[in-house]
mmCIF file of C-alpha atoms in Angstrom:
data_model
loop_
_atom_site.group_PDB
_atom_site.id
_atom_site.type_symbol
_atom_site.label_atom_id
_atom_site.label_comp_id
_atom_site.label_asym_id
_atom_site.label_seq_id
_atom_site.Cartn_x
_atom_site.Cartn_y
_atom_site.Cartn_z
ATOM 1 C CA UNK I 247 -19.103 12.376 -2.283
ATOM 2 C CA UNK I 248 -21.693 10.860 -5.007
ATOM 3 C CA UNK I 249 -23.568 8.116 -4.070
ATOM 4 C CA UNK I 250 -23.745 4.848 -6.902
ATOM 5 C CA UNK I 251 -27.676 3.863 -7.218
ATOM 6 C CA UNK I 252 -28.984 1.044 -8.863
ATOM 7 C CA UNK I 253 -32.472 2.180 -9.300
ATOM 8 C CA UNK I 254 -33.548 0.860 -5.206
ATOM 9 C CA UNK I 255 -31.135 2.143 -2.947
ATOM 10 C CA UNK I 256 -27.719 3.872 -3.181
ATOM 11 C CA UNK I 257 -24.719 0.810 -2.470
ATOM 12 C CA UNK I 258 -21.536 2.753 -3.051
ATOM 13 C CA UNK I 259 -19.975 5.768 -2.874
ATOM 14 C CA UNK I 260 -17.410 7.817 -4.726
ATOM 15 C CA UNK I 261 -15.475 10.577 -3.156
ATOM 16 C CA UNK I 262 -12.721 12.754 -4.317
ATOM 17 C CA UNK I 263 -10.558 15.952 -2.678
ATOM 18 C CA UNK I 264 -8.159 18.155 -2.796
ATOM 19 C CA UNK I 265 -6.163 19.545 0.677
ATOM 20 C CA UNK I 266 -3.091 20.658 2.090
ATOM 21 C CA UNK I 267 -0.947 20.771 5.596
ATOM 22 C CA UNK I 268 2.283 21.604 6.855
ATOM 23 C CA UNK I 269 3.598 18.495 6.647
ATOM 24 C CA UNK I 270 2.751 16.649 3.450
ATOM 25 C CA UNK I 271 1.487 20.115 1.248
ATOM 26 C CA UNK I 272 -0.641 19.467 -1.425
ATOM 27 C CA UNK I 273 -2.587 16.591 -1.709
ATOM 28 C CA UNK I 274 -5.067 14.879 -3.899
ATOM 29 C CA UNK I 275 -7.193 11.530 -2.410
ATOM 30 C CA UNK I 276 -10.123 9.744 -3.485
ATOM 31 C CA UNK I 277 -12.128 6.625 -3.025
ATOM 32 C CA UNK I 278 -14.901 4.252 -4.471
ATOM 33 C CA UNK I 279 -16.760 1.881 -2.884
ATOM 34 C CA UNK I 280 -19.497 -0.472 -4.304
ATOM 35 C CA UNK I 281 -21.117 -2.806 -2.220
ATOM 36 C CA UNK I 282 -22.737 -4.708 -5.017
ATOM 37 C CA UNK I 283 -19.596 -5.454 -6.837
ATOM 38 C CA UNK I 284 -20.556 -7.300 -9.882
ATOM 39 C CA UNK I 285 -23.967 -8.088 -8.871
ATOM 40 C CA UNK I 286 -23.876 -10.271 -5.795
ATOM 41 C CA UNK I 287 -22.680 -8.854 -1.939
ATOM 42 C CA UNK I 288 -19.678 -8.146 -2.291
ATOM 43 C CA UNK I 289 -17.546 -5.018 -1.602
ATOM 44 C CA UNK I 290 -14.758 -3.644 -3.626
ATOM 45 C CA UNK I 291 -13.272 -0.721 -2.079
ATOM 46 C CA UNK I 292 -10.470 1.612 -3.919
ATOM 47 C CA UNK I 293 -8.660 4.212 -2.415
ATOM 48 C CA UNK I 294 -5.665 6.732 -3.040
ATOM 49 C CA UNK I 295 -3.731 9.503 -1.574
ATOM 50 C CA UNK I 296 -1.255 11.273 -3.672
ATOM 51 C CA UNK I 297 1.112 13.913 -2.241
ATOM 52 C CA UNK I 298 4.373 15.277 -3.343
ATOM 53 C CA UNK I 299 6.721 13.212 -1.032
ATOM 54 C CA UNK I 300 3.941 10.363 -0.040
ATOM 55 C CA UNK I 301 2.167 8.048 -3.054
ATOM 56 C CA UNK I 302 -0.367 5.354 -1.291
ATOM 57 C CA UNK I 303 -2.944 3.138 -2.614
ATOM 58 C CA UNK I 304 -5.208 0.348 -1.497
ATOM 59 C CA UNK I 305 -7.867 -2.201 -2.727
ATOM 60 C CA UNK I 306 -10.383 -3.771 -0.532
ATOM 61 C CA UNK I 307 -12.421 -7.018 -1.732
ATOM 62 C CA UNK I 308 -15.019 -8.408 0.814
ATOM 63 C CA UNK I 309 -17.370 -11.325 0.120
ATOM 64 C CA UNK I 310 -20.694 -10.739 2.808
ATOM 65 C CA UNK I 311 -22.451 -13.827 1.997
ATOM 66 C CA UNK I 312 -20.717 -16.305 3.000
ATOM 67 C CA UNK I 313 -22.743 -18.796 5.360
ATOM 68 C CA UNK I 314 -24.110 -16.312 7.928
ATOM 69 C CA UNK I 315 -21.883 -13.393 6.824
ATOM 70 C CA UNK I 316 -19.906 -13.490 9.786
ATOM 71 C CA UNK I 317 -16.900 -13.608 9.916
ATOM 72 C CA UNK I 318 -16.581 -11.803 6.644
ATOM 73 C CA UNK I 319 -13.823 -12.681 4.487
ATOM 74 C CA UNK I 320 -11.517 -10.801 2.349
ATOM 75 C CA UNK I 321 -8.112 -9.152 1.329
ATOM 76 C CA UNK I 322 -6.983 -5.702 1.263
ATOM 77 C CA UNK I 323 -3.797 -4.701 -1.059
ATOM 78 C CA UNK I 324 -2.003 -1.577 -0.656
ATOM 79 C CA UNK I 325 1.359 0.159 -1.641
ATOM 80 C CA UNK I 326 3.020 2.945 -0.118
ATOM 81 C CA UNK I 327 6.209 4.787 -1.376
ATOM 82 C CA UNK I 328 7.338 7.734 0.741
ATOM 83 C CA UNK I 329 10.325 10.494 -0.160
ATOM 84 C CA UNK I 330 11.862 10.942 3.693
ATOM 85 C CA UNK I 331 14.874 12.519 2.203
ATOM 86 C CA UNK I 332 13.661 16.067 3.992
ATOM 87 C CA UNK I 333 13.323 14.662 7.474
ATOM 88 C CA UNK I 334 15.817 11.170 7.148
ATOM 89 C CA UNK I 335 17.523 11.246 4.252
ATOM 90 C CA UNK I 336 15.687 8.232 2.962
ATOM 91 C CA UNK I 337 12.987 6.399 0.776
ATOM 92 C CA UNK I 338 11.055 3.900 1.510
ATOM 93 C CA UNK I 339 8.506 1.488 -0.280
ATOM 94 C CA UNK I 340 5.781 -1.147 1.947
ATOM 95 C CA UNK I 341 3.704 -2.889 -0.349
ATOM 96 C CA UNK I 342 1.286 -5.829 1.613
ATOM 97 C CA UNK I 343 -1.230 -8.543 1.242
ATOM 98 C CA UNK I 344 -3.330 -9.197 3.717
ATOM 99 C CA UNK I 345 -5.932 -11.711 3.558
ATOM 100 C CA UNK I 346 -8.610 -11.031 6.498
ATOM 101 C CA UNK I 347 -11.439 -12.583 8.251
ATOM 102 C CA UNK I 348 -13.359 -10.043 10.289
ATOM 103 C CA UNK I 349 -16.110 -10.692 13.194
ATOM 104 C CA UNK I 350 -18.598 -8.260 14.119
ATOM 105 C CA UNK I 351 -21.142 -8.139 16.984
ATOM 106 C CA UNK I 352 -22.981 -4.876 18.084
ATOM 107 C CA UNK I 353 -20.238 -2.113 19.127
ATOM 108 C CA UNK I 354 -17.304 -4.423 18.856
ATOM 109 C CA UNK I 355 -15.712 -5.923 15.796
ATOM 110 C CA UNK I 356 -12.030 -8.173 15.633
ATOM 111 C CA UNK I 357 -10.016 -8.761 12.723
ATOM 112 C CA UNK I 358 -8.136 -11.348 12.112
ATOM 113 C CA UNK I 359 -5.230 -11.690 9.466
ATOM 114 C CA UNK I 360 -2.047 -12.714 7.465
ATOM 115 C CA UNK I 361 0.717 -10.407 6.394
ATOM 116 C CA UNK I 362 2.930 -11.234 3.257
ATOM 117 C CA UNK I 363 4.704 -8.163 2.782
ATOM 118 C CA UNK I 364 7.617 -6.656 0.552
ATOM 119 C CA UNK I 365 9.495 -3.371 1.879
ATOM 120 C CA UNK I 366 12.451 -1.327 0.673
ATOM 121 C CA UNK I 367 14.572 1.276 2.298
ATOM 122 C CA UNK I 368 16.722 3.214 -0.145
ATOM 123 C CA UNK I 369 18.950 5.769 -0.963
ATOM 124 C CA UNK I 370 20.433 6.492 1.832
ATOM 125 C CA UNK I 371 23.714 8.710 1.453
ATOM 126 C CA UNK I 372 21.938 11.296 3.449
ATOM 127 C CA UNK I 373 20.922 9.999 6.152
ATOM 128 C CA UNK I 374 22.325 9.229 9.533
ATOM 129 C CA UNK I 375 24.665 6.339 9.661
ATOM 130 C CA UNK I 376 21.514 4.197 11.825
ATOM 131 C CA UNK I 377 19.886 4.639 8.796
ATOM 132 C CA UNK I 378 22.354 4.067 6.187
ATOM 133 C CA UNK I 379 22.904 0.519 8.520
ATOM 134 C CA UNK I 380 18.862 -0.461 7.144
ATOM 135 C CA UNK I 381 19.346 -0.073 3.880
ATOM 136 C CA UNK I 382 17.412 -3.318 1.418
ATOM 137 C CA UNK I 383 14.828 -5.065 0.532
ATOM 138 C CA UNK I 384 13.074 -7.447 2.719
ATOM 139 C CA UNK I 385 10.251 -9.861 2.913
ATOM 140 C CA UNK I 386 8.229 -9.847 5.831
ATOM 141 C CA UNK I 387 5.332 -12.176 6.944
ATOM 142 C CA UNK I 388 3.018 -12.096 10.257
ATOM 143 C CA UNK I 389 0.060 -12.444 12.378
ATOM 144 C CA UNK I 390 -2.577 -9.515 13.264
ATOM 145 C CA UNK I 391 -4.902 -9.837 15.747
ATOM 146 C CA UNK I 392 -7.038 -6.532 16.031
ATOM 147 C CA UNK I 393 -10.327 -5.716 18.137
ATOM 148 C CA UNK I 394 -11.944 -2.269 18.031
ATOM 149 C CA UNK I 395 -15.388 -1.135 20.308
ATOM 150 C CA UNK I 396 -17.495 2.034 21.315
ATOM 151 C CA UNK I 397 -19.424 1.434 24.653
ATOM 152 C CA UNK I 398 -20.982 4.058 27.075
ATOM 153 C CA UNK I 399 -18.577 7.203 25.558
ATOM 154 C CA UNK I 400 -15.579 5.426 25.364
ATOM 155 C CA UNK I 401 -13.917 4.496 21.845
ATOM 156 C CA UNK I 402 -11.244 1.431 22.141
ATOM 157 C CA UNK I 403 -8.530 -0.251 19.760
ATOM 158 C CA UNK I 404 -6.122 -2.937 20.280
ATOM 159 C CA UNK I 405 -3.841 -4.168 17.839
ATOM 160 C CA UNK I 406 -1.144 -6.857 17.969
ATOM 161 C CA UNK I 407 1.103 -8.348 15.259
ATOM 162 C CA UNK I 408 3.942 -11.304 15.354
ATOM 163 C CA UNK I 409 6.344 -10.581 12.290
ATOM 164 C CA UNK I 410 9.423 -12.368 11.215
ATOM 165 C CA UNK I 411 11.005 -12.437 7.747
ATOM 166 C CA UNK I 412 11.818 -16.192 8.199
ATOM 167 C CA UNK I 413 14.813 -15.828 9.226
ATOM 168 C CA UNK I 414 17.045 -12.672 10.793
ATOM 169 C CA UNK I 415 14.317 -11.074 12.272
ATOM 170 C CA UNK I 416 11.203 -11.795 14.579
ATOM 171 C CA UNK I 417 9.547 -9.477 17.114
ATOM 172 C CA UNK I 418 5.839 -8.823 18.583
ATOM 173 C CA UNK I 419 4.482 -4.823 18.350
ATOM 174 C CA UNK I 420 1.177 -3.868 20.141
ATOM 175 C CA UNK I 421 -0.671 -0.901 19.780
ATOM 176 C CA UNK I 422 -3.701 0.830 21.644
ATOM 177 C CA UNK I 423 -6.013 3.821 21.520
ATOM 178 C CA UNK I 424 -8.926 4.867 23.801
ATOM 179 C CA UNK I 425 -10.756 7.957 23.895
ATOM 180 C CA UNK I 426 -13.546 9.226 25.603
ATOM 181 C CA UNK I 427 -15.624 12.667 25.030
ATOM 182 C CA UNK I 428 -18.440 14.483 27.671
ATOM 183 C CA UNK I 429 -21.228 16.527 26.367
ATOM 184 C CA UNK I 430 -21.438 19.430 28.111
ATOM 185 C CA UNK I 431 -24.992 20.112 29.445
ATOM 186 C CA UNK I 432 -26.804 23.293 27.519
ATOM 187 C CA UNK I 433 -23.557 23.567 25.674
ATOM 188 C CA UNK I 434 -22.393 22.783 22.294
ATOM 189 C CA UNK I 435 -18.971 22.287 23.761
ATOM 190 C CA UNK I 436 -17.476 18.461 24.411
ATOM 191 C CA UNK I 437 -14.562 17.306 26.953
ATOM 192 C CA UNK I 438 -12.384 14.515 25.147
ATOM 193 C CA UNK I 439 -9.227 12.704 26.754
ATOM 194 C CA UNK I 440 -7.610 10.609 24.368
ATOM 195 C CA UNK I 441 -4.424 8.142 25.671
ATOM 196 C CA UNK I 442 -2.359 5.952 22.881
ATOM 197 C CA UNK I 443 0.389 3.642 23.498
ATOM 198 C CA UNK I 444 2.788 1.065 22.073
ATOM 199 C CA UNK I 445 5.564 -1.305 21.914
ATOM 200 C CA UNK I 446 7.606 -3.746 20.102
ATOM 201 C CA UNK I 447 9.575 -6.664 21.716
ATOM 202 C CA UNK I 448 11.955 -8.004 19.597
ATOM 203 C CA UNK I 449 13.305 -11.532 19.967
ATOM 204 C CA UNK I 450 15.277 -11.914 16.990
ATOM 205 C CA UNK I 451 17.472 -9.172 14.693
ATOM 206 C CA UNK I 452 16.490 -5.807 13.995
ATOM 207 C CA UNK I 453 13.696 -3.284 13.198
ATOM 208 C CA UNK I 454 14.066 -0.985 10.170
ATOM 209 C CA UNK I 455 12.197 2.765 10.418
ATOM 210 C CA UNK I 456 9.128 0.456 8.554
ATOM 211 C CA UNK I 457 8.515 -1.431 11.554
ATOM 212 C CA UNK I 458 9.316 1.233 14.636
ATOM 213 C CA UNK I 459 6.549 3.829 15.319
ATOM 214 C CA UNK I 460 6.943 7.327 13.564
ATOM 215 C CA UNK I 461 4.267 9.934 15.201
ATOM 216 C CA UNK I 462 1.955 11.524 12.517
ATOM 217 C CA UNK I 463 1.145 14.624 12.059
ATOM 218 C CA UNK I 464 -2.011 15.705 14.325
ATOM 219 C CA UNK I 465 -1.155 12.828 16.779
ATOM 220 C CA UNK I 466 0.185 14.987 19.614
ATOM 221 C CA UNK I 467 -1.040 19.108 19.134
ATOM 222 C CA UNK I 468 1.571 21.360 18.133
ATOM 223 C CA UNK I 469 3.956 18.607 16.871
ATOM 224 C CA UNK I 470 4.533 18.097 12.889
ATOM 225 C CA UNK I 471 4.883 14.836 11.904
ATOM 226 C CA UNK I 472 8.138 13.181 13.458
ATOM 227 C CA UNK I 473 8.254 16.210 15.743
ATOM 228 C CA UNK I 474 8.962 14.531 18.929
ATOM 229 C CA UNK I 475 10.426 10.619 19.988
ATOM 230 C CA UNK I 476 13.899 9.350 19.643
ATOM 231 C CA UNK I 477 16.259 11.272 16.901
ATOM 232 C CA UNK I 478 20.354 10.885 15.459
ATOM 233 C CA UNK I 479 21.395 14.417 16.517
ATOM 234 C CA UNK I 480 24.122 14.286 13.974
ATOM 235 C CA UNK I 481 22.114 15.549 11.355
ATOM 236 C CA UNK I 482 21.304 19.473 11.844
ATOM 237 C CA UNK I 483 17.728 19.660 13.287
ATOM 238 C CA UNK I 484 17.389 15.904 13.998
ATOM 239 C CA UNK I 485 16.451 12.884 12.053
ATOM 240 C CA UNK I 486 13.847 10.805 13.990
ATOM 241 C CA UNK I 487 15.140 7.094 13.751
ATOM 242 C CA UNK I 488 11.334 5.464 14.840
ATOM 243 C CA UNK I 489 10.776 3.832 18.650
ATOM 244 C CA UNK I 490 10.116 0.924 20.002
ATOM 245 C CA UNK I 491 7.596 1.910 22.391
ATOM 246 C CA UNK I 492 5.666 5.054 23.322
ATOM 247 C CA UNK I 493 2.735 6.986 25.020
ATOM 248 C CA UNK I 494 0.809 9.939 24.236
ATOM 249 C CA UNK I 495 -1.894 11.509 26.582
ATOM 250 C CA UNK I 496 -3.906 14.314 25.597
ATOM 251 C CA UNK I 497 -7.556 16.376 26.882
ATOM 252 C CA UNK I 498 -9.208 18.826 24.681
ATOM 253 C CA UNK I 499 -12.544 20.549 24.150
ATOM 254 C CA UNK I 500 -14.234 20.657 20.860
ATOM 255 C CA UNK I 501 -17.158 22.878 20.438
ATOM 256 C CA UNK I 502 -19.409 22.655 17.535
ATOM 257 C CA UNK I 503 -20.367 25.469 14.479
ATOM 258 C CA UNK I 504 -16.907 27.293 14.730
#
């Protein structure tokens, strides 16, 4: 990473890498961040991730100085296209806007925002015939309500979202994470439990693979991404379909300078 500096104090950063897994292969991601943006205090914040089957990119714009500078206001873009045709047999495209106002006190901070969205599932001869039912376009609009703290060891998020695409389709998804890790005395070693969870309750319609939870890669050890959760057996191997709700428990011990 290179920090920007205006001649007082570095405001920015720029970072840029290269990596690869099991899952995605190669990959290529960077990001710049300036928290001067044109002079006054404001943050622009550009990012991208670039593998062979997964394209995303967002934009961050946050203006600090309004009134007391909290809540901070501002909108975050992003696009995602993703080639599932190896694991689904589909393709999908999310683009959002999401126009925020975020709250911070010390350890805690909610977020507040909108969702207009615009999503795509597509070509879908492949896939499993749950799939092939989700194929279009949609537009999608919602609520997010989002609260995230670190007190005494223990690291907490709690997301929740109403969506609807005004008409066909409403529902309500929640989503937690808490972790906790223990120093080990005289030891370079830490203890960590980790527990995630979530759900969607639909009221109206029905979810596409966009809107259902897909596990990533890293999320439970010694599962690729997709690797476990509900799947149409009628493909060879599996397709996962996405779930409606889920938990994940895990304990591990990290020790430090391998």
């Amino acid at each position: 990473a290179q920090g920007v500096d205006l001649g007082v104090e570095p405001v920015g950063h720029l970072s840029f890498g290269v990596g690869y897994n099991m899952d995605a292969g190669a990959s290529v991601s960077g990001r710049l961040k300036h928290d001067q943006f044109l002079g006054h205090d404001q943050t622009v914040d550009f990012g991208f991730d670039v593998a062979e089957d997964e394209q995303s990119y967002d934009l961050l714009f946050q203006n600090n100085e309004i009134g007391d500078g909290n809540p901070k206001f501002a909108f975050v873009l992003s696009h995602v296209t993703a080639d599932r045709q190896s694991q689904m047999g589909i393709d999908t495209v999310e683009t959002f806007f999401r126009p925020q106002a975020v709250f911070s006190n010390q350890g805690s901070q909610v977020t507040i925002e909108a969702i207009f969205g615009h999503d795509e599932i597509a070509n879908v001869s492949s896939a499993p015939a749950v799939l092939q039912a989700e194929l279009g376009t949609r537009d999608i609009y919602g609520l997010v309500v989002d609260y995230a703290a670190q007190r005494a060891g223990w690291s907490y998020h709690v997301s929740g979202e109403i969506i609807s695409d005004g008409g066909d389709l409403a529902y309500g998804k929640v989503e937690t994470v808490a972790s906790y890790y223990i120093p080990l005395s005289q030891s370079d070693t830490d203890l960590g439990f980790r527990f995630a969870a979530g759900k969607i309750a639909v009221s109206k319609g029905q979810t596409t693979v966009n809107d259902r939870f897909i596990p990533s890669s890293g999320v439970l050890r010694g599962f690729e991404s997709g690797g476990f959760g509900p799947s149409d057996t009628s493909v060879v191997g599996g397709a996962p379909v996405g779930a409606t709700n889920y938990g994940v428990m895990s304990f591990d011990a990290r020790r430090a300078g391998l």
